[in-house]
Amino acid sequence: EAGVAQSPRYKIIEKRQSVAFWCNPISGHATLYWYQQILGQGPKLLIQFQNNGVVDDSQLPKDRFSAERLKGVDSTLKIQPAKLEDSAVYLCASSRQGWELFFGEGSRLTVL
Amino acid sequence: AQTVTQSQPEMSVQEAETVTLSCTYDTSESDYYLFWYKQPPSRQMILVIRQEAYKQQNATENRFSVNFQKAAKSFSLKISDSQLGDAAMYFCAYRHAGGTSYGKLTFGQGTILTVHP
């Protein structure tokens, strides 16, 4: 089966600009996650969707980050306006109603 | 809140030898899962091995095994017969067993493993 697809793989923007990342989970996976991985650190969960509803967004900086999951399939993570500290890899993952997560290759954001 | 600590930023091993990566965690829960993930330069996180806290037997997956010490809250990964392809960043991760938090993994800081030919 196809894996978790993410795009773009790389993005460079100036601070205060906006950026959007897209994720297409594995077919049939109801749960979708966005993680932020800052260089040298472990990933941190930003938001978790169950179908198209939000289960957990407690660590999402809601003043600048937003995410949606259209029709319970694809998801978009947006940052507006970006700050220098948002430079990171944004990982998308999906899972069935269970525990094993499958990760995409991530989108690397550099904010100058 | 749960925390996961990996105290070894970097480790190295000779090909065909054995290496152990350390992980400790802190939780007040009694039922949880522990994982080791591998992240090669391609950035895709790959599950290496998992351990259910209620199981006393240590998990094993081919050349990978864990030493799970629940009382000490320790969860180390042993890689036997190391191969060049094992070179990667390794993350220890914790997940509470209850509720809808299937994906709320708490990760450690990671250990970079270098394998020398």
PDB file of C-alpha atoms in Angstrom:
ATOM      1  CA  GLU A   1       0.000   0.000   0.000  1.00  0.00           C
ATOM      2  CA  ALA A   2       1.123   3.567  -0.598  1.00  0.00           C
ATOM      3  CA  GLY A   3       2.663   5.349   2.371  1.00  0.00           C
ATOM      4  CA  VAL A   4       1.935   8.724   3.906  1.00  0.00           C
ATOM      5  CA  ALA A   5       2.568  11.430   1.326  1.00  0.00           C
ATOM      6  CA  GLN A   6       3.721  14.920   2.242  1.00  0.00           C
ATOM      7  CA  SER A   7       4.550  18.027   0.262  1.00  0.00           C
ATOM      8  CA  PRO A   8       6.533  20.086  -0.204  1.00  0.00           C
ATOM      9  CA  ARG A   9       9.667  18.371   1.080  1.00  0.00           C
ATOM     10  CA  TYR A  10      11.495  21.647   1.497  1.00  0.00           C
ATOM     11  CA  LYS A  11      10.349  25.224   1.935  1.00  0.00           C
ATOM     12  CA  ILE A  12      12.305  28.391   2.628  1.00  0.00           C
ATOM     13  CA  ILE A  13      10.447  31.559   3.574  1.00  0.00           C
ATOM     14  CA  GLU A  14      11.074  34.917   5.186  1.00  0.00           C
ATOM     15  CA  LYS A  15       9.758  35.548   8.687  1.00  0.00           C
ATOM     16  CA  ARG A  16       6.220  36.886   8.787  1.00  0.00           C
ATOM     17  CA  GLN A  17       5.354  35.074   5.550  1.00  0.00           C
ATOM     18  CA  SER A  18       2.887  32.213   5.431  1.00  0.00           C
ATOM     19  CA  VAL A  19       3.358  28.587   4.454  1.00  0.00           C
ATOM     20  CA  ALA A  20       1.163  25.524   4.053  1.00  0.00           C
ATOM     21  CA  PHE A  21       2.008  21.839   4.208  1.00  0.00           C
ATOM     22  CA  TRP A  22      -0.095  19.056   2.799  1.00  0.00           C
ATOM     23  CA  CYS A  23      -0.485  15.471   3.936  1.00  0.00           C
ATOM     24  CA  ASN A  24      -2.254  12.517   2.369  1.00  0.00           C
ATOM     25  CA  PRO A  25      -2.533   9.618   4.838  1.00  0.00           C
ATOM     26  CA  ILE A  26      -2.605   5.921   4.081  1.00  0.00           C
ATOM     27  CA  SER A  27      -5.968   4.918   2.670  1.00  0.00           C
ATOM     28  CA  GLY A  28      -8.378   3.819   5.378  1.00  0.00           C
ATOM     29  CA  HIS A  29      -6.471   5.407   8.246  1.00  0.00           C
ATOM     30  CA  ALA A  30      -8.930   7.370  10.340  1.00  0.00           C
ATOM     31  CA  THR A  31      -6.383   9.055  12.571  1.00  0.00           C
ATOM     32  CA  LEU A  32      -3.966  11.692  11.319  1.00  0.00           C
ATOM     33  CA  TYR A  33      -1.253  13.483  13.267  1.00  0.00           C
ATOM     34  CA  TRP A  34       1.037  16.458  12.703  1.00  0.00           C
ATOM     35  CA  TYR A  35       4.323  16.501  14.582  1.00  0.00           C
ATOM     36  CA  GLN A  36       6.927  19.259  14.753  1.00  0.00           C
ATOM     37  CA  GLN A  37      10.560  18.174  14.940  1.00  0.00           C
ATOM     38  CA  ILE A  38      13.050  20.912  15.708  1.00  0.00           C
ATOM     39  CA  LEU A  39      16.641  20.100  14.789  1.00  0.00           C
ATOM     40  CA  GLY A  40      18.294  17.977  17.462  1.00  0.00           C
ATOM     41  CA  GLN A  41      15.037  17.208  19.263  1.00  0.00           C
ATOM     42  CA  GLY A  42      12.406  14.524  19.215  1.00  0.00           C
ATOM     43  CA  PRO A  43       9.098  15.153  17.437  1.00  0.00           C
ATOM     44  CA  LYS A  44       6.347  16.929  19.336  1.00  0.00           C
ATOM     45  CA  LEU A  45       2.659  16.374  18.612  1.00  0.00           C
ATOM     46  CA  LEU A  46       0.937  19.493  17.303  1.00  0.00           C
ATOM     47  CA  ILE A  47      -2.505  18.155  16.455  1.00  0.00           C
ATOM     48  CA  GLN A  48      -4.359  14.855  16.163  1.00  0.00           C
ATOM     49  CA  PHE A  49      -7.453  14.284  14.011  1.00  0.00           C
ATOM     50  CA  GLN A  50      -9.915  11.428  14.223  1.00  0.00           C
ATOM     51  CA  ASN A  51     -11.637  11.448  10.829  1.00  0.00           C
ATOM     52  CA  ASN A  52     -12.246  15.191  10.388  1.00  0.00           C
ATOM     53  CA  GLY A  53     -12.582  16.035  14.075  1.00  0.00           C
ATOM     54  CA  VAL A  54      -9.795  17.342  16.315  1.00  0.00           C
ATOM     55  CA  VAL A  55      -8.881  15.011  19.179  1.00  0.00           C
ATOM     56  CA  ASP A  56      -5.929  16.911  20.616  1.00  0.00           C
ATOM     57  CA  ASP A  57      -4.504  20.297  19.700  1.00  0.00           C
ATOM     58  CA  SER A  58      -3.210  21.260  23.112  1.00  0.00           C
ATOM     59  CA  GLN A  59       0.312  21.948  21.844  1.00  0.00           C
ATOM     60  CA  LEU A  60      -0.659  23.793  18.676  1.00  0.00           C
ATOM     61  CA  PRO A  61       0.269  27.524  18.806  1.00  0.00           C
ATOM     62  CA  LYS A  62      -3.158  28.633  17.717  1.00  0.00           C
ATOM     63  CA  ASP A  63      -2.215  32.273  17.256  1.00  0.00           C
ATOM     64  CA  ARG A  64      -0.195  31.330  14.165  1.00  0.00           C
ATOM     65  CA  PHE A  65      -0.794  27.668  13.375  1.00  0.00           C
ATOM     66  CA  SER A  66      -3.953  26.181  11.929  1.00  0.00           C
ATOM     67  CA  ALA A  67      -4.809  22.771  10.561  1.00  0.00           C
ATOM     68  CA  GLU A  68      -7.745  21.169   8.883  1.00  0.00           C
ATOM     69  CA  ARG A  69      -8.616  17.767   7.581  1.00  0.00           C
ATOM     70  CA  LEU A  70     -10.972  17.940   4.661  1.00  0.00           C
ATOM     71  CA  LYS A  71     -13.551  15.167   4.427  1.00  0.00           C
ATOM     72  CA  GLY A  72     -11.523  13.085   6.866  1.00  0.00           C
ATOM     73  CA  VAL A  73      -8.767  12.355   4.346  1.00  0.00           C
ATOM     74  CA  ASP A  74      -6.126  14.933   3.340  1.00  0.00           C
ATOM     75  CA  SER A  75      -4.875  17.504   5.795  1.00  0.00           C
ATOM     76  CA  THR A  76      -3.251  20.901   5.569  1.00  0.00           C
ATOM     77  CA  LEU A  77      -1.112  22.583   8.216  1.00  0.00           C
ATOM     78  CA  LYS A  78      -0.692  26.334   7.873  1.00  0.00           C
ATOM     79  CA  ILE A  79       1.621  28.782   9.587  1.00  0.00           C
ATOM     80  CA  GLN A  80       0.853  32.486   9.391  1.00  0.00           C
ATOM     81  CA  PRO A  81       2.878  34.533  10.153  1.00  0.00           C
ATOM     82  CA  ALA A  82       6.003  32.402  10.456  1.00  0.00           C
ATOM     83  CA  LYS A  83       8.653  33.052  13.080  1.00  0.00           C
ATOM     84  CA  LEU A  84      12.309  32.046  13.103  1.00  0.00           C
ATOM     85  CA  GLU A  85      11.592  29.427  15.781  1.00  0.00           C
ATOM     86  CA  ASP A  86       9.164  27.650  13.446  1.00  0.00           C
ATOM     87  CA  SER A  87      12.115  26.301  11.465  1.00  0.00           C
ATOM     88  CA  ALA A  88      11.670  22.555  11.803  1.00  0.00           C
ATOM     89  CA  VAL A  89      10.611  19.391  10.050  1.00  0.00           C
ATOM     90  CA  TYR A  90       6.853  18.885  10.030  1.00  0.00           C
ATOM     91  CA  LEU A  91       5.978  15.211  10.118  1.00  0.00           C
ATOM     92  CA  CYS A  92       2.603  13.800   9.230  1.00  0.00           C
ATOM     93  CA  ALA A  93       1.566  10.362  10.427  1.00  0.00           C
ATOM     94  CA  SER A  94      -1.529   8.210  10.188  1.00  0.00           C
ATOM     95  CA  SER A  95      -2.931   5.125  11.858  1.00  0.00           C
ATOM     96  CA  ARG A  96      -5.935   2.871  11.904  1.00  0.00           C
ATOM     97  CA  GLN A  97      -7.955   2.567  15.102  1.00  0.00           C
ATOM     98  CA  GLY A  98      -4.931   1.162  16.855  1.00  0.00           C
ATOM     99  CA  TRP A  99      -1.524   2.059  17.940  1.00  0.00           C
ATOM    100  CA  GLU A 100       0.930   1.774  15.065  1.00  0.00           C
ATOM    101  CA  LEU A 101       1.738   5.078  13.420  1.00  0.00           C
ATOM    102  CA  PHE A 102       3.069   5.335   9.890  1.00  0.00           C
ATOM    103  CA  PHE A 103       5.082   8.466   9.200  1.00  0.00           C
ATOM    104  CA  GLY A 104       5.679  10.440   6.048  1.00  0.00           C
ATOM    105  CA  GLU A 105       9.088  11.777   5.063  1.00  0.00           C
ATOM    106  CA  GLY A 106       8.350  15.202   6.448  1.00  0.00           C
ATOM    107  CA  SER A 107       8.467  18.761   5.197  1.00  0.00           C
ATOM    108  CA  ARG A 108      11.520  20.792   6.167  1.00  0.00           C
ATOM    109  CA  LEU A 109      10.787  24.465   6.813  1.00  0.00           C
ATOM    110  CA  THR A 110      13.494  27.101   7.020  1.00  0.00           C
ATOM    111  CA  VAL A 111      12.442  30.576   8.176  1.00  0.00           C
ATOM    112  CA  LEU A 112      14.975  33.334   7.429  1.00  0.00           C
TER     113      LEU A 112
ATOM    114  CA  ALA B   1       3.283  14.914  32.291  1.00  0.00           C
ATOM    115  CA  GLN B   2       5.317  12.096  30.874  1.00  0.00           C
ATOM    116  CA  THR B   3       8.947  12.661  30.001  1.00  0.00           C
ATOM    117  CA  VAL B   4      11.405  10.530  28.067  1.00  0.00           C
ATOM    118  CA  THR B   5      15.145  10.969  28.434  1.00  0.00           C
ATOM    119  CA  GLN B   6      17.902   9.649  26.208  1.00  0.00           C
ATOM    120  CA  SER B   7      21.194  10.514  27.851  1.00  0.00           C
ATOM    121  CA  GLN B   8      23.446   9.463  24.958  1.00  0.00           C
ATOM    122  CA  PRO B   9      23.443  12.094  22.190  1.00  0.00           C
ATOM    123  CA  GLU B  10      25.767   9.952  20.079  1.00  0.00           C
ATOM    124  CA  MET B  11      26.926   6.355  20.017  1.00  0.00           C
ATOM    125  CA  SER B  12      29.168   4.444  17.680  1.00  0.00           C
ATOM    126  CA  VAL B  13      29.721   0.765  17.006  1.00  0.00           C
ATOM    127  CA  GLN B  14      31.831  -1.387  14.737  1.00  0.00           C
ATOM    128  CA  GLU B  15      30.034  -3.391  12.110  1.00  0.00           C
ATOM    129  CA  ALA B  16      28.996  -6.846  13.413  1.00  0.00           C
ATOM    130  CA  GLU B  17      29.318  -5.792  17.046  1.00  0.00           C
ATOM    131  CA  THR B  18      26.636  -5.059  19.641  1.00  0.00           C
ATOM    132  CA  VAL B  19      25.508  -1.690  20.923  1.00  0.00           C
ATOM    133  CA  THR B  20      23.004  -0.654  23.576  1.00  0.00           C
ATOM    134  CA  LEU B  21      21.064   2.601  23.525  1.00  0.00           C
ATOM    135  CA  SER B  22      19.655   3.872  26.812  1.00  0.00           C
ATOM    136  CA  CYS B  23      16.282   5.403  27.612  1.00  0.00           C
ATOM    137  CA  THR B  24      14.549   6.343  30.835  1.00  0.00           C
ATOM    138  CA  TYR B  25      11.056   7.681  31.260  1.00  0.00           C
ATOM    139  CA  ASP B  26       8.859   9.134  33.910  1.00  0.00           C
ATOM    140  CA  THR B  27       5.156   8.437  34.263  1.00  0.00           C
ATOM    141  CA  SER B  28       2.546   7.959  36.936  1.00  0.00           C
ATOM    142  CA  GLU B  29       0.540   5.616  34.721  1.00  0.00           C
ATOM    143  CA  SER B  30       0.655   1.843  35.105  1.00  0.00           C
ATOM    144  CA  ASP B  31      -0.482   0.913  31.611  1.00  0.00           C
ATOM    145  CA  TYR B  32       1.468   2.264  28.672  1.00  0.00           C
ATOM    146  CA  TYR B  33       3.548   1.372  25.637  1.00  0.00           C
ATOM    147  CA  LEU B  34       7.162   2.042  24.834  1.00  0.00           C
ATOM    148  CA  PHE B  35       8.720   2.217  21.400  1.00  0.00           C
ATOM    149  CA  TRP B  36      12.011   2.590  19.625  1.00  0.00           C
ATOM    150  CA  TYR B  37      11.917   4.410  16.302  1.00  0.00           C
ATOM    151  CA  LYS B  38      14.675   4.740  13.728  1.00  0.00           C
ATOM    152  CA  GLN B  39      15.011   7.900  11.659  1.00  0.00           C
ATOM    153  CA  PRO B  40      17.506   7.682   8.786  1.00  0.00           C
ATOM    154  CA  PRO B  41      18.630  10.789   6.872  1.00  0.00           C
ATOM    155  CA  SER B  42      15.569  10.425   4.648  1.00  0.00           C
ATOM    156  CA  ARG B  43      13.661  11.570   7.769  1.00  0.00           C
ATOM    157  CA  GLN B  44      10.985   8.867   7.671  1.00  0.00           C
ATOM    158  CA  MET B  45      10.403   7.480  11.141  1.00  0.00           C
ATOM    159  CA  ILE B  46      10.361   3.696  11.154  1.00  0.00           C
ATOM    160  CA  LEU B  47       9.131   1.599  14.064  1.00  0.00           C
ATOM    161  CA  VAL B  48      11.869  -0.739  15.289  1.00  0.00           C
ATOM    162  CA  ILE B  49      10.277  -2.412  18.285  1.00  0.00           C
ATOM    163  CA  ARG B  50       7.510  -1.939  20.839  1.00  0.00           C
ATOM    164  CA  GLN B  51       6.927  -3.085  24.394  1.00  0.00           C
ATOM    165  CA  GLU B  52       3.655  -3.257  26.295  1.00  0.00           C
ATOM    166  CA  ALA B  53       4.158  -2.302  29.935  1.00  0.00           C
ATOM    167  CA  TYR B  54       1.950  -5.146  31.193  1.00  0.00           C
ATOM    168  CA  LYS B  55       4.216  -7.727  29.581  1.00  0.00           C
ATOM    169  CA  GLN B  56       7.159  -8.889  31.637  1.00  0.00           C
ATOM    170  CA  GLN B  57       8.870 -10.537  28.714  1.00  0.00           C
ATOM    171  CA  ASN B  58      11.270  -8.309  26.809  1.00  0.00           C
ATOM    172  CA  ALA B  59      10.368  -7.723  23.170  1.00  0.00           C
ATOM    173  CA  THR B  60      12.621  -9.030  20.410  1.00  0.00           C
ATOM    174  CA  GLU B  61      12.618  -8.354  16.687  1.00  0.00           C
ATOM    175  CA  ASN B  62      15.395 -10.173  14.861  1.00  0.00           C
ATOM    176  CA  ARG B  63      18.646  -8.354  15.777  1.00  0.00           C
ATOM    177  CA  PHE B  64      16.824  -5.840  17.978  1.00  0.00           C
ATOM    178  CA  SER B  65      15.860  -6.512  21.569  1.00  0.00           C
ATOM    179  CA  VAL B  66      14.933  -4.434  24.577  1.00  0.00           C
ATOM    180  CA  ASN B  67      15.685  -4.555  28.266  1.00  0.00           C
ATOM    181  CA  PHE B  68      12.526  -3.284  29.941  1.00  0.00           C
ATOM    182  CA  GLN B  69      12.858  -2.538  33.644  1.00  0.00           C
ATOM    183  CA  LYS B  70       9.459  -1.246  34.734  1.00  0.00           C
ATOM    184  CA  ALA B  71      10.349  -0.471  38.331  1.00  0.00           C
ATOM    185  CA  ALA B  72      13.414   1.463  37.256  1.00  0.00           C
ATOM    186  CA  LYS B  73      11.508   3.061  34.350  1.00  0.00           C
ATOM    187  CA  SER B  74      14.263   2.051  31.991  1.00  0.00           C
ATOM    188  CA  PHE B  75      13.911   0.860  28.404  1.00  0.00           C
ATOM    189  CA  SER B  76      17.151   0.171  26.540  1.00  0.00           C
ATOM    190  CA  LEU B  77      17.588  -1.062  22.979  1.00  0.00           C
ATOM    191  CA  LYS B  78      20.222  -3.630  22.081  1.00  0.00           C
ATOM    192  CA  ILE B  79      21.287  -3.982  18.464  1.00  0.00           C
ATOM    193  CA  SER B  80      23.220  -7.173  17.779  1.00  0.00           C
ATOM    194  CA  ASP B  81      25.408  -7.852  14.738  1.00  0.00           C
ATOM    195  CA  SER B  82      25.275  -4.174  13.775  1.00  0.00           C
ATOM    196  CA  GLN B  83      25.018  -3.382  10.083  1.00  0.00           C
ATOM    197  CA  LEU B  84      25.870  -0.254   8.128  1.00  0.00           C
ATOM    198  CA  GLY B  85      22.174   0.221   7.451  1.00  0.00           C
ATOM    199  CA  ASP B  86      21.520   0.582  11.170  1.00  0.00           C
ATOM    200  CA  ALA B  87      23.163   4.003  11.146  1.00  0.00           C
ATOM    201  CA  ALA B  88      20.454   6.537  11.969  1.00  0.00           C
ATOM    202  CA  MET B  89      18.930   8.626  14.729  1.00  0.00           C
ATOM    203  CA  TYR B  90      17.097   6.458  17.242  1.00  0.00           C
ATOM    204  CA  PHE B  91      14.221   7.754  19.317  1.00  0.00           C
ATOM    205  CA  CYS B  92      12.673   6.230  22.392  1.00  0.00           C
ATOM    206  CA  ALA B  93       8.975   7.046  22.727  1.00  0.00           C
ATOM    207  CA  TYR B  94       6.192   6.615  25.276  1.00  0.00           C
ATOM    208  CA  ARG B  95       2.448   6.357  24.796  1.00  0.00           C
ATOM    209  CA  HIS B  96      -0.260   6.113  27.388  1.00  0.00           C
ATOM    210  CA  ALA B  97      -2.474   3.075  26.858  1.00  0.00           C
ATOM    211  CA  GLY B  98      -5.837   4.643  27.594  1.00  0.00           C
ATOM    212  CA  GLY B  99      -8.232   7.062  25.938  1.00  0.00           C
ATOM    213  CA  THR B 100      -8.022   8.296  22.383  1.00  0.00           C
ATOM    214  CA  SER B 101      -4.349   9.219  22.633  1.00  0.00           C
ATOM    215  CA  TYR B 102      -3.268   6.512  20.228  1.00  0.00           C
ATOM    216  CA  GLY B 103      -0.801   8.828  18.589  1.00  0.00           C
ATOM    217  CA  LYS B 104       0.272  11.080  21.397  1.00  0.00           C
ATOM    218  CA  LEU B 105       3.787   9.780  21.472  1.00  0.00           C
ATOM    219  CA  THR B 106       6.234  11.518  23.767  1.00  0.00           C
ATOM    220  CA  PHE B 107       9.703  11.256  22.271  1.00  0.00           C
ATOM    221  CA  GLY B 108      13.148  11.455  23.782  1.00  0.00           C
ATOM    222  CA  GLN B 109      15.833  13.699  22.350  1.00  0.00           C
ATOM    223  CA  GLY B 110      17.313  10.980  20.190  1.00  0.00           C
ATOM    224  CA  THR B 111      20.641   9.162  19.897  1.00  0.00           C
ATOM    225  CA  ILE B 112      22.696   9.333  16.724  1.00  0.00           C
ATOM    226  CA  LEU B 113      24.140   5.906  15.971  1.00  0.00           C
ATOM    227  CA  THR B 114      27.202   5.645  13.740  1.00  0.00           C
ATOM    228  CA  VAL B 115      28.278   2.259  12.409  1.00  0.00           C
ATOM    229  CA  HIS B 116      31.919   1.925  11.381  1.00  0.00           C
ATOM    230  CA  PRO B 117      32.880  -0.631   8.722  1.00  0.00           C
TER     231      PRO B 117
END
